[in-house]
Amino acid sequence: VQPLRIALAQIAPRLGLLDENLARHHALIGQARTGGAGLVVFPELGLTGYLLQDLAAEVAMRLDDPRLLELAGATAGEGPAALSAIVSFVEESADHRLFIAVALLEDGRVRHVQRKLFLPTYGLFDERRFFAAGDLLRATPSRLGVGVGLSVCEDFWHLGVPQMLALDGAQLLVNVSSSPGRDLAALNEVGLGTATSWRTLLRTYAQLTTSFVVFVNRVGVDESISFWGGSEVIGPNGDAAFSAPLYDEGLYFVDVDLADVRRERIALPLLRDERLELAVRELGRIVKERAGQADDSTAEPGSQPGLDVAAR
Amino acid sequence: MSAIEHPRPMPNGAGLFDLPTELAIDTDVARRVIAEFIRGQLRQAGFERAVVGLSGGIDSALVAYLVAEAIGAERLLCLMLPYRTSAASSQGDAETVIEHLGCAGDMIEISSMVDAYFGWADTGLVGAAGAEGLTASALRRGNVMARIRMTVLYDRSVTWGGLVVGTSNKTESLIGYTTLFGDSASALNPIGDLYKSQVRQVAAAVGVPETIIRKAPSADLWPGQTDETEAGFTYPELDRLLFWLVDRRRSPEELEAKGFAPERIEWALKAVAGSEFKRQVAPVAKLGPRTAGVDYLYPRRRPGSART
């Protein structure tokens, strides 16, 4: 496990302009390499822009798309010239479902793909209307020497995601986002409610999973919404190693010592002490209760199986 | 922006206006977001310039300052569009904004256009609307004035080569205190999610002249008219009520428990519901397989949409 230089590509993708965004990615991978980075991370839908609506089908790529393979090819290199890149795009499956996907590219190929699991469809979000949700959550080994756990924006608003990735072997949790900024109330810690919430989550997850958390959020404007950037790297003790400015586009370099994970996990063996079988057992019970296949311990007496209020 | 003299910072509007605590925003973040928004919208539409109609009031003054901050005053055209009964002080305040910003400015009096329609009551000379037009209500006359200003703004946006930037704030939009296709018409609106109290807060932060921030908001349809006497509310009071109702999703019962008077709550609920149509695009009867706004959904600024 080596010291690692991470490049955070806090960019403003152009909406629906795949070729232009691909060119930008190629250029930034080059800059990251020149800057000595071993890993460069791009934001959610960095290759397409976020608010696509019906454009989603027009910018979708299959995993065998030559443009994606060419981008993966840009990660190949001898010795220090090799690097890993995490990129995000609209993925079309063979059966023509569209996913928001994030991929780890390294050694010139697509090493791992994670489809977005949680598609927010409430408030200002309408993702489920246009996209299918992924069904798999897997950590992946990497040339970086540690397991990597990929996730996309809203996935990190579900507690189980960072926990499962860490338990599956990830020591580096990466969340790529297109988070729309909102709530400018003056009482917010950093002047933006969204940023305050995210900063709390990232520190908490890093601490509870004793892992590095890398968060890359885009900047720029799609229609009414502005994306706030504020990309961060949080160490396994919950302290921020780096916080990018809000709203400023840039390629930010951060040096981390991946050996911090070992030190933290020895000192604070939270993952060692996790009770997976307990979680599986209780979750299994809750699933059965919801399906009406077992008595619901918290339902009103006399309620129908699967319902929690007794009809009168 | 060096031409603008910044007043001393007044984060709480101290001395200038009343700012309810829950409405106070981080004006640095607001200015940053708005500047990016204005630049992004113009770029995606293929424009570099903007047009703002200046009334002499705080909303349009603030928009002019924000546009100048985002793209530079040299790319901004401010148009003053008074009717002959418009307050002379409004004109003076609008001129002060243009002077402070150092942007292009022009004055087009709309009296002849309005009178050509409604006629001249003093002489009895009939306009295009016929004899009936001579006795048109202040509301009708105000609406026509707002739409004529819109017509001029959009016409001049062609010769200036810029987009029309809207100046409606969140308070007036929510209660429907706007003219459909008049003052509410624009290509983009940077302040439409700011309550009037927040408009004042941001205006103080960007250096809008104090006289403009201090004066009573008015549609200036007749001498001495003010928004607050018409609505029977002060803006800070109305803003708070709307904030808790809309942004914080409080029920009428919960609003009453927070100390708002029942008749004020009832008035606001009615005003908000009754103006829903003004905030939405007109519905299209769904007939074909794919209908704009229903199941043909594209971003306004999609690839190929920019003027080239």
Coordinates of C-alpha atoms in Angstrom, one line a residue:
Chain A
V1 CA 0.0 0.0 0.0
Q2 CA 1.6 3.2 -1.3
P3 CA 0.9 6.9 -0.6
L4 CA -1.6 7.9 -3.2
R5 CA -2.2 11.2 -5.0
I6 CA -5.8 11.6 -5.9
A7 CA -7.0 14.2 -8.5
L8 CA -10.6 15.4 -8.0
A9 CA -12.0 16.6 -11.3
Q10 CA -14.6 19.1 -10.0
I11 CA -15.9 20.0 -13.5
A12 CA -19.0 21.5 -15.1
P13 CA -20.1 19.0 -17.8
R14 CA -21.9 20.3 -20.9
L15 CA -25.4 19.0 -20.9
G16 CA -25.9 16.3 -23.6
L17 CA -22.6 17.0 -25.3
L18 CA -21.0 13.6 -25.0
D19 CA -18.1 14.2 -27.4
E20 CA -17.2 17.5 -25.8
N21 CA -17.2 15.9 -22.3
L22 CA -15.2 12.9 -23.5
A23 CA -12.5 15.3 -24.9
R24 CA -12.5 17.1 -21.5
H25 CA -12.0 13.8 -19.7
H26 CA -9.1 12.8 -21.9
A27 CA -7.5 16.2 -21.3
L28 CA -8.0 16.0 -17.5
I29 CA -6.7 12.4 -17.3
G30 CA -3.6 13.7 -19.0
Q31 CA -3.3 16.6 -16.6
A32 CA -3.8 14.2 -13.6
R33 CA -1.0 12.0 -14.9
T34 CA 1.3 15.0 -15.4
G35 CA 0.5 16.0 -11.9
G36 CA 1.5 12.6 -10.6
A37 CA -1.9 11.3 -9.6
G38 CA -2.6 7.6 -9.2
L39 CA -6.3 8.1 -9.3
V40 CA -8.5 10.7 -10.9
V41 CA -12.2 10.9 -10.1
F42 CA -14.9 12.6 -12.2
P43 CA -18.4 13.5 -11.0
E44 CA -21.8 11.7 -11.6
L45 CA -22.7 11.9 -15.2
G46 CA -19.6 13.8 -15.9
L47 CA -19.7 12.5 -19.5
T48 CA -23.2 13.6 -20.2
G49 CA -24.5 16.3 -17.8
Y50 CA -27.2 15.7 -15.2
L51 CA -30.6 17.0 -16.2
L52 CA -30.9 14.9 -19.3
Q53 CA -34.6 14.0 -19.3
D54 CA -35.3 12.5 -22.8
L55 CA -31.7 13.1 -23.8
A56 CA -30.7 10.2 -21.7
A57 CA -31.3 7.6 -24.5
E58 CA -29.4 9.8 -26.9
V59 CA -26.2 9.9 -24.9
A60 CA -26.2 6.3 -23.6
M61 CA -23.3 4.0 -24.1
R62 CA -23.0 0.2 -23.8
L63 CA -20.1 -1.1 -21.9
D64 CA -18.5 -2.2 -25.2
D65 CA -18.8 1.3 -26.6
P66 CA -15.6 2.2 -28.4
R67 CA -15.7 5.7 -26.9
L68 CA -15.7 4.2 -23.4
L69 CA -12.9 1.8 -24.3
E70 CA -10.9 4.6 -25.8
L71 CA -11.2 6.5 -22.5
A72 CA -10.2 3.4 -20.6
G73 CA -7.2 3.1 -22.9
A74 CA -6.1 6.5 -21.6
T75 CA -5.4 5.1 -18.2
A76 CA -2.7 2.6 -19.5
G77 CA 0.9 3.4 -19.0
E78 CA 4.3 2.1 -17.8
G79 CA 5.2 2.6 -14.1
P80 CA 4.2 5.9 -12.7
A81 CA 2.4 6.8 -16.0
A82 CA -0.4 4.3 -15.2
L83 CA -3.4 5.6 -13.3
S84 CA -6.9 4.7 -12.4
A85 CA -9.9 6.8 -13.5
I86 CA -13.4 6.8 -12.1
V87 CA -15.9 8.1 -14.6
S88 CA -19.7 8.3 -14.8
F89 CA -22.1 8.1 -17.8
V90 CA -25.4 6.8 -19.0
E91 CA -25.1 3.0 -19.5
E92 CA -27.5 1.1 -21.8
S93 CA -27.8 -2.6 -21.1
A94 CA -28.3 -5.2 -23.8
D95 CA -32.0 -5.2 -22.9
H96 CA -32.1 -1.4 -23.3
R97 CA -32.5 -0.3 -19.8
L98 CA -30.7 3.0 -19.0
F99 CA -28.6 3.3 -15.9
I100 CA -26.6 6.0 -14.2
A101 CA -23.3 4.2 -14.0
V102 CA -19.9 4.8 -12.5
A103 CA -16.9 2.9 -13.7
L104 CA -13.4 2.2 -12.6
L105 CA -11.0 2.4 -15.5
E106 CA -7.5 1.1 -15.1
D107 CA -4.8 -0.8 -17.0
G108 CA -6.4 0.3 -20.2
R109 CA -9.7 -1.4 -19.5
V110 CA -13.1 -1.1 -17.7
R111 CA -12.2 -2.8 -14.5
H112 CA -15.5 -2.4 -12.6
V113 CA -19.0 -0.9 -13.1
Q114 CA -21.4 0.1 -10.4
R115 CA -24.9 1.1 -11.4
K116 CA -26.7 3.8 -9.2
L117 CA -28.9 1.9 -6.8
F118 CA -31.0 4.7 -5.4
L119 CA -32.7 7.0 -7.9
P120 CA -34.2 10.0 -6.1
T121 CA -37.7 10.8 -7.4
Y122 CA -39.0 13.4 -5.1
G123 CA -38.6 17.2 -4.6
L124 CA -36.5 18.5 -7.4
F125 CA -35.5 15.0 -8.5
D126 CA -37.1 12.9 -11.2
E127 CA -34.5 10.2 -11.9
R128 CA -36.7 7.1 -11.7
R129 CA -38.8 8.4 -14.6
F130 CA -35.8 8.2 -16.9
F131 CA -33.5 5.6 -15.4
A132 CA -33.5 2.0 -14.1
A133 CA -32.0 1.3 -10.7
G134 CA -29.0 -1.1 -10.3
D135 CA -29.4 -4.3 -8.4
L136 CA -25.8 -5.1 -7.4
L137 CA -23.5 -3.6 -4.9
R138 CA -19.9 -4.9 -5.0
A139 CA -16.6 -3.6 -3.9
T140 CA -13.8 -4.1 -6.4
P141 CA -10.1 -4.8 -6.1
S142 CA -7.9 -2.3 -7.8
R143 CA -4.3 -1.7 -9.0
L144 CA -4.2 0.8 -6.1
G145 CA -3.6 -2.1 -3.7
V146 CA -6.8 -1.6 -1.8
G147 CA -10.4 -2.5 -2.4
V148 CA -12.5 0.3 -3.9
G149 CA -16.2 0.9 -3.3
L150 CA -18.1 3.0 -5.9
S151 CA -21.4 4.7 -5.3
V152 CA -23.4 7.5 -7.0
C153 CA -24.8 10.5 -5.1
E154 CA -28.1 9.4 -3.6
D155 CA -26.6 6.0 -2.8
F156 CA -24.8 7.7 0.0
W157 CA -28.1 8.8 1.6
H158 CA -28.7 5.2 2.4
L159 CA -26.7 4.0 5.4
G160 CA -26.3 0.4 4.2
V161 CA -24.3 1.4 1.1
P162 CA -21.1 2.6 2.6
Q163 CA -21.3 -0.1 5.3
M164 CA -21.8 -2.9 2.8
L165 CA -19.0 -1.6 0.6
A166 CA -16.6 -1.5 3.5
L167 CA -17.6 -4.9 4.7
D168 CA -17.1 -6.2 1.2
G169 CA -13.5 -5.1 1.3
A170 CA -13.4 -1.5 0.2
Q171 CA -10.9 0.7 2.0
L172 CA -11.5 3.6 -0.4
L173 CA -15.1 4.6 -0.7
V174 CA -15.8 6.8 -3.7
N175 CA -19.0 8.8 -4.2
V176 CA -19.5 10.7 -7.4
S177 CA -22.3 13.3 -7.4
S178 CA -24.3 15.9 -9.2
S179 CA -25.8 17.4 -6.1
P180 CA -28.0 20.5 -6.7
G181 CA -27.3 23.2 -4.1
R182 CA -30.3 24.5 -2.1
D183 CA -31.1 26.3 1.1
L184 CA -29.0 29.4 1.5
A185 CA -30.2 30.1 5.1
A186 CA -27.6 32.2 6.8
L187 CA -27.4 29.8 9.8
N188 CA -25.8 27.1 7.7
E189 CA -22.2 26.1 8.5
V190 CA -20.9 26.8 5.0
G191 CA -23.6 29.0 3.7
L192 CA -25.5 26.1 1.9
G193 CA -27.8 23.6 3.5
T194 CA -26.9 20.8 1.0
A195 CA -23.2 21.2 1.7
T196 CA -23.7 21.1 5.4
S197 CA -25.7 17.9 5.2
W198 CA -23.2 16.2 2.9
R199 CA -20.2 17.2 5.0
T200 CA -21.8 15.6 8.0
L201 CA -22.5 12.4 6.1
L202 CA -19.0 12.1 4.6
R203 CA -17.3 12.5 7.9
T204 CA -19.6 10.1 9.6
Y205 CA -19.2 7.4 7.0
A206 CA -15.4 7.7 7.0
Q207 CA -15.4 7.3 10.7
L208 CA -17.9 4.5 11.0
T209 CA -16.4 2.5 8.1
T210 CA -12.8 3.5 9.1
S211 CA -12.2 4.0 5.4
F212 CA -11.1 6.9 3.1
V213 CA -14.1 8.6 1.6
V214 CA -13.6 10.5 -1.7
F215 CA -16.5 12.7 -2.7
V216 CA -16.5 14.4 -6.1
N217 CA -19.4 16.7 -6.9
R218 CA -19.8 18.7 -10.1
V219 CA -20.2 22.5 -10.5
G220 CA -22.0 24.5 -13.1
V221 CA -25.6 25.0 -14.0
D222 CA -28.2 22.8 -15.7
E223 CA -31.5 24.8 -16.2
S224 CA -32.6 26.1 -12.8
I225 CA -30.2 24.2 -10.7
S226 CA -26.7 25.0 -9.7
F227 CA -24.2 22.3 -8.5
W228 CA -22.1 23.3 -5.6
G229 CA -18.8 21.4 -5.9
G230 CA -17.2 21.2 -2.5
S231 CA -15.5 17.9 -3.3
E232 CA -13.7 16.3 -0.4
V233 CA -11.4 13.6 0.8
I234 CA -12.0 12.4 4.3
G235 CA -9.5 10.2 6.2
P236 CA -10.5 7.0 8.0
N237 CA -10.6 8.9 11.3
G238 CA -13.3 11.2 10.0
D239 CA -11.1 14.2 9.5
A240 CA -11.1 16.1 6.2
A241 CA -7.8 15.7 4.3
F242 CA -9.0 18.1 1.7
S243 CA -12.0 20.3 0.9
A244 CA -12.4 21.8 -2.5
P245 CA -14.0 25.3 -2.7
L246 CA -17.7 25.6 -3.4
Y247 CA -18.6 26.3 -7.0
D248 CA -15.0 26.6 -8.3
E249 CA -14.2 24.4 -11.3
G250 CA -10.8 22.8 -11.0
L251 CA -8.6 19.7 -10.9
Y252 CA -7.6 19.4 -7.2
F253 CA -4.7 17.2 -6.1
V254 CA -4.7 15.5 -2.6
D255 CA -2.1 13.2 -1.1
V256 CA -3.2 10.5 1.2
D257 CA -1.5 7.7 3.0
L258 CA -3.5 4.6 2.5
A259 CA -1.7 3.0 5.5
D260 CA -3.9 5.3 7.7
V261 CA -6.7 2.7 7.1
R262 CA -4.8 0.0 8.8
R263 CA -3.8 2.2 11.7
E264 CA -7.4 3.4 12.2
R265 CA -8.8 -0.1 11.9
I266 CA -6.4 -1.6 14.5
A267 CA -7.1 1.3 16.9
L268 CA -10.8 1.3 16.3
P269 CA -12.0 -2.1 15.2
L270 CA -15.6 -1.2 14.3
L271 CA -15.7 -3.3 11.1
R272 CA -14.2 -6.3 13.0
D273 CA -17.0 -6.0 15.5
E274 CA -19.9 -5.7 13.0
R275 CA -22.5 -8.4 13.4
L276 CA -23.4 -9.3 9.8
E277 CA -25.4 -12.4 10.8
L278 CA -27.4 -10.3 13.2
A279 CA -28.1 -7.7 10.5
V280 CA -29.1 -10.4 8.0
R281 CA -31.3 -12.2 10.5
E282 CA -33.2 -9.0 11.6
L283 CA -33.4 -7.6 8.1
G284 CA -34.8 -11.0 6.9
R285 CA -37.4 -10.8 9.6
I286 CA -38.4 -7.2 8.6
V287 CA -38.7 -8.2 5.0
K288 CA -41.0 -11.1 6.0
E289 CA -43.1 -8.9 8.2
R290 CA -43.6 -6.3 5.4
A291 CA -44.6 -9.1 3.0
G292 CA -47.1 -10.3 5.5
Q293 CA -45.3 -13.6 6.0
A294 CA -44.6 -13.1 9.6
D295 CA -46.3 -11.3 12.5
D296 CA -45.2 -7.6 12.6
S297 CA -43.9 -6.9 16.1
T298 CA -44.7 -3.2 15.9
A299 CA -48.0 -3.4 14.1
E300 CA -51.3 -2.6 15.9
P301 CA -53.0 -5.7 17.3
G302 CA -55.6 -7.0 14.9
S303 CA -54.0 -5.5 11.7
Q304 CA -54.0 -7.5 8.5
P305 CA -50.8 -9.3 7.6
G306 CA -48.4 -6.9 6.0
L307 CA -50.3 -3.8 7.2
D308 CA -49.5 -2.0 10.5
V309 CA -52.8 -0.3 11.2
A310 CA -55.9 -2.3 12.3
A311 CA -58.9 -1.4 10.1
R312 CA -62.1 -0.7 12.1
Chain B
M1 CA -17.6 46.5 -11.0
S2 CA -15.1 49.1 -9.6
A3 CA -17.6 51.9 -10.3
I4 CA -19.9 50.5 -7.6
E5 CA -19.6 52.0 -4.2
H6 CA -20.3 49.3 -1.6
P7 CA -22.2 50.4 1.5
R8 CA -21.0 49.2 4.9
P9 CA -22.1 45.6 5.4
M10 CA -25.5 45.2 7.0
P11 CA -26.0 41.4 7.3
N12 CA -29.3 41.8 9.1
G13 CA -30.4 44.8 7.2
A14 CA -29.9 46.7 10.4
G15 CA -31.4 50.2 10.1
L16 CA -32.4 49.8 6.4
F17 CA -35.2 47.2 6.5
D18 CA -36.7 44.5 8.7
L19 CA -35.2 41.0 7.9
P20 CA -36.9 38.0 9.7
T21 CA -34.2 35.7 11.1
E22 CA -35.5 32.6 9.3
L23 CA -35.3 34.4 6.0
A24 CA -31.7 35.6 6.3
I25 CA -29.5 34.0 3.7
D26 CA -25.8 33.8 2.9
T27 CA -25.6 36.6 0.4
D28 CA -22.1 35.6 -0.8
V29 CA -23.4 32.2 -1.8
A30 CA -26.5 33.7 -3.4
R31 CA -24.4 36.1 -5.5
R32 CA -22.1 33.3 -6.6
V33 CA -25.0 31.0 -7.6
I34 CA -26.9 33.8 -9.3
A35 CA -23.8 34.9 -11.3
E36 CA -23.1 31.3 -12.5
F37 CA -26.8 31.0 -13.3
I38 CA -26.9 34.1 -15.4
R39 CA -23.6 33.2 -17.2
G40 CA -24.7 29.6 -17.7
Q41 CA -28.1 30.5 -19.1
L42 CA -26.7 33.1 -21.5
R43 CA -23.9 30.8 -22.7
Q44 CA -26.2 27.9 -23.3
A45 CA -28.6 30.1 -25.2
G46 CA -25.7 31.5 -27.3
F47 CA -26.0 35.0 -26.0
E48 CA -23.5 37.3 -24.2
R49 CA -25.7 40.3 -23.4
A50 CA -28.8 41.0 -21.4
V51 CA -31.7 43.5 -21.2
V52 CA -33.4 44.6 -18.0
G53 CA -36.4 46.9 -17.6
L54 CA -35.7 49.3 -14.8
S55 CA -38.7 50.7 -12.9
G56 CA -36.8 52.5 -10.3
G57 CA -37.8 49.9 -7.7
I58 CA -35.6 47.5 -5.8
D59 CA -36.3 44.3 -7.8
S60 CA -35.2 45.5 -11.2
A61 CA -32.4 47.5 -9.6
L62 CA -31.1 44.4 -7.9
V63 CA -31.3 42.4 -11.2
A64 CA -29.4 45.0 -13.0
Y65 CA -26.6 44.9 -10.4
L66 CA -26.5 41.1 -10.5
V67 CA -26.4 41.0 -14.2
A68 CA -23.6 43.6 -14.2
E69 CA -21.8 41.5 -11.6
A70 CA -22.2 38.3 -13.7
I71 CA -21.3 39.5 -17.2
G72 CA -20.0 43.1 -16.9
A73 CA -22.0 46.3 -17.1
E74 CA -20.9 46.8 -20.7
R75 CA -23.0 43.9 -21.8
L76 CA -26.1 45.2 -20.0
L77 CA -28.8 47.4 -21.5
C78 CA -31.2 49.0 -19.0
L79 CA -34.5 50.3 -20.4
M80 CA -36.7 52.8 -18.5
L81 CA -40.2 52.5 -19.7
P82 CA -42.3 55.1 -17.8
Y83 CA -45.9 56.0 -18.5
R84 CA -46.7 59.7 -18.1
T85 CA -48.2 59.3 -14.6
S86 CA -45.2 57.3 -13.4
A87 CA -43.5 58.9 -10.4
A88 CA -40.7 61.2 -11.3
S89 CA -38.7 59.8 -8.4
S90 CA -38.9 56.4 -10.0
Q91 CA -37.3 57.7 -13.1
G92 CA -34.6 59.4 -11.0
D93 CA -33.8 56.2 -9.1
A94 CA -33.6 54.2 -12.3
E95 CA -31.2 56.8 -13.8
T96 CA -29.0 56.5 -10.6
V97 CA -28.7 52.7 -11.2
I98 CA -27.6 53.2 -14.8
E99 CA -25.2 55.9 -13.7
H100 CA -23.7 53.7 -10.9
L101 CA -23.4 50.7 -13.1
G102 CA -22.1 52.5 -16.1
C103 CA -24.2 50.3 -18.3
A104 CA -26.1 51.3 -21.5
G105 CA -29.4 52.9 -20.7
D106 CA -32.4 54.1 -22.7
M107 CA -35.8 55.7 -22.0
I108 CA -38.8 54.9 -24.0
E109 CA -42.0 56.5 -22.8
I110 CA -44.9 54.1 -23.3
S111 CA -47.6 56.7 -22.9
S112 CA -48.4 57.0 -26.6
M113 CA -48.7 53.2 -27.0
V114 CA -51.0 52.9 -23.9
D115 CA -53.1 55.9 -24.8
A116 CA -53.4 54.7 -28.4
Y117 CA -55.3 51.7 -27.0
F118 CA -57.3 53.1 -24.2
G119 CA -57.8 56.6 -25.5
W120 CA -57.5 60.0 -23.8
A121 CA -60.0 60.4 -21.0
D122 CA -59.2 64.1 -20.6
T123 CA -60.1 65.0 -24.1
G124 CA -62.5 62.1 -24.7
L125 CA -60.5 61.1 -27.8
V126 CA -61.2 57.4 -28.3
G127 CA -58.4 54.8 -28.7
A128 CA -58.2 51.4 -30.4
A129 CA -60.3 49.9 -27.5
G130 CA -63.2 52.1 -28.4
A131 CA -65.3 54.3 -26.1
E132 CA -65.3 51.7 -23.5
G133 CA -61.6 52.0 -23.1
L134 CA -61.9 55.5 -21.7
T135 CA -63.2 54.1 -18.5
A136 CA -61.0 51.1 -18.2
S137 CA -60.0 50.2 -14.6
A138 CA -56.6 50.8 -13.1
L139 CA -56.0 47.1 -13.1
R140 CA -56.7 46.7 -16.9
R141 CA -54.5 49.8 -17.6
G142 CA -51.8 48.4 -15.4
N143 CA -51.8 45.0 -17.1
V144 CA -51.6 46.7 -20.6
M145 CA -48.7 48.8 -19.4
A146 CA -46.9 45.8 -18.1
R147 CA -47.5 44.0 -21.4
I148 CA -46.4 46.9 -23.5
R149 CA -43.2 47.1 -21.5
M150 CA -42.7 43.4 -22.2
T151 CA -43.2 44.1 -25.9
V152 CA -40.6 46.8 -25.9
L153 CA -38.1 44.8 -23.9
Y154 CA -38.4 41.8 -26.2
D155 CA -38.1 44.1 -29.3
R156 CA -35.1 45.9 -28.0
S157 CA -33.6 42.5 -27.0
V158 CA -33.3 41.8 -30.7
T159 CA -31.4 45.0 -31.6
W160 CA -29.2 44.7 -28.4
G161 CA -28.6 41.0 -29.1
G162 CA -29.4 40.0 -25.5
L163 CA -31.8 38.0 -23.4
V164 CA -34.6 39.6 -21.3
V165 CA -33.8 39.1 -17.6
G166 CA -36.9 38.8 -15.4
T167 CA -37.3 40.8 -12.2
S168 CA -40.3 39.1 -10.4
N169 CA -39.5 38.0 -6.8
K170 CA -40.8 35.0 -5.0
T171 CA -43.3 36.9 -2.8
E172 CA -45.1 38.5 -5.7
S173 CA -45.0 35.4 -7.8
L174 CA -46.5 33.3 -5.0
I175 CA -49.4 35.7 -4.3
G176 CA -49.9 36.4 -8.1
Y177 CA -49.0 40.0 -7.8
T178 CA -47.7 39.9 -11.4
T179 CA -49.1 40.4 -14.9
L180 CA -49.1 37.3 -17.0
F181 CA -47.0 37.9 -20.1
G182 CA -46.1 41.3 -18.7
D183 CA -43.6 41.8 -15.9
S184 CA -43.5 38.0 -15.4
A185 CA -42.3 37.4 -18.9
S186 CA -38.5 36.8 -19.3
A187 CA -35.9 34.4 -20.7
L188 CA -34.4 33.8 -17.2
N189 CA -35.1 35.1 -13.7
P190 CA -32.3 35.3 -11.2
I191 CA -34.4 36.5 -8.3
G192 CA -37.6 34.5 -8.6
D193 CA -36.7 32.3 -5.6
L194 CA -35.9 35.3 -3.3
Y195 CA -38.6 36.7 -1.1
K196 CA -38.9 40.4 -1.0
S197 CA -37.0 40.6 2.4
Q198 CA -34.2 38.5 0.8
V199 CA -34.2 40.8 -2.2
R200 CA -33.5 43.7 0.2
Q201 CA -30.8 41.7 1.9
V202 CA -29.0 40.9 -1.4
A203 CA -29.6 44.4 -2.6
A204 CA -27.8 45.8 0.4
A205 CA -25.0 43.4 -0.1
V206 CA -24.4 44.3 -3.8
G207 CA -24.7 48.0 -3.2
V208 CA -28.1 49.0 -4.6
P209 CA -28.5 52.7 -3.5
E210 CA -30.1 53.1 -0.1
T211 CA -32.9 55.3 -1.3
I212 CA -34.1 52.4 -3.5
I213 CA -33.9 49.9 -0.7
R214 CA -35.7 52.2 1.7
K215 CA -38.7 53.3 -0.4
A216 CA -42.1 51.6 -0.1
P217 CA -42.5 49.0 -2.9
S218 CA -45.1 50.0 -5.4
A219 CA -46.5 49.0 -8.8
D220 CA -46.7 52.7 -9.5
L221 CA -50.0 52.4 -11.3
W222 CA -51.4 55.5 -9.5
P223 CA -49.8 58.2 -7.4
G224 CA -49.1 57.0 -3.8
Q225 CA -50.0 53.4 -4.5
T226 CA -47.9 50.9 -2.4
D227 CA -47.9 47.1 -2.4
E228 CA -48.2 46.9 1.4
T229 CA -51.3 49.1 1.7
E230 CA -53.0 47.1 -1.1
A231 CA -52.3 43.7 0.4
G232 CA -52.8 44.8 4.0
F233 CA -49.5 43.2 4.9
T234 CA -46.0 44.2 5.5
Y235 CA -43.5 42.3 3.3
P236 CA -41.6 40.8 6.2
E237 CA -44.8 39.5 7.7
L238 CA -46.1 38.1 4.3
D239 CA -42.6 36.7 3.5
R240 CA -42.5 34.8 6.9
L241 CA -46.0 33.5 6.3
L242 CA -45.2 32.3 2.8
F243 CA -41.9 30.8 3.9
W244 CA -43.5 28.7 6.6
L245 CA -46.4 27.7 4.3
V246 CA -44.4 26.9 1.2
D247 CA -40.8 26.2 2.1
R248 CA -41.4 24.7 5.5
R249 CA -44.7 22.9 4.5
R250 CA -46.7 24.1 7.6
S251 CA -50.5 23.5 7.6
P252 CA -52.9 26.4 8.3
E253 CA -53.4 25.1 11.8
E254 CA -49.6 25.0 12.4
L255 CA -49.3 28.5 11.0
E256 CA -51.9 29.7 13.4
A257 CA -50.1 28.1 16.3
K258 CA -47.0 30.0 15.2
G259 CA -48.9 33.2 15.8
F260 CA -50.1 34.2 12.3
A261 CA -53.6 35.7 12.2
P262 CA -56.3 33.4 10.8
E263 CA -57.5 36.0 8.3
R264 CA -54.0 36.6 7.0
I265 CA -53.5 32.8 6.6
E266 CA -56.7 32.5 4.7
W267 CA -55.9 35.5 2.5
A268 CA -52.5 34.0 1.6
L269 CA -53.8 30.5 0.9
K270 CA -56.3 31.9 -1.5
A271 CA -53.8 34.2 -3.2
V272 CA -51.3 31.4 -3.6
A273 CA -53.9 28.8 -5.0
G274 CA -55.6 31.5 -7.1
S275 CA -52.5 32.4 -8.9
E276 CA -51.2 28.9 -9.6
F277 CA -52.0 29.4 -13.3
K278 CA -49.7 32.3 -13.5
R279 CA -46.7 30.2 -12.4
Q280 CA -47.2 27.4 -15.0
V281 CA -47.1 27.0 -18.7
A282 CA -50.6 26.8 -20.2
P283 CA -51.8 23.2 -20.5
V284 CA -51.9 21.6 -24.0
A285 CA -54.7 19.2 -24.7
K286 CA -53.1 15.8 -24.9
L287 CA -53.9 14.1 -28.3
G288 CA -50.8 12.8 -30.0
P289 CA -48.4 10.1 -29.0
R290 CA -45.9 12.6 -27.6
T291 CA -46.8 16.0 -26.3
A292 CA -44.5 18.9 -25.3
G293 CA -44.4 19.3 -21.5
V294 CA -46.2 16.0 -20.9
D295 CA -44.2 13.2 -22.3
Y296 CA -41.8 15.0 -24.6
L297 CA -39.4 16.3 -22.0
Y298 CA -36.2 18.0 -22.9
P299 CA -34.1 20.6 -21.1
R300 CA -34.7 24.1 -22.5
R301 CA -31.0 24.4 -23.2
R302 CA -30.4 21.1 -25.0
P303 CA -27.7 20.5 -27.6
G304 CA -28.4 22.6 -30.7
S305 CA -30.6 25.0 -28.9
A306 CA -28.1 27.8 -28.7
R307 CA -28.4 30.7 -31.2
T308 CA -25.4 30.4 -33.6

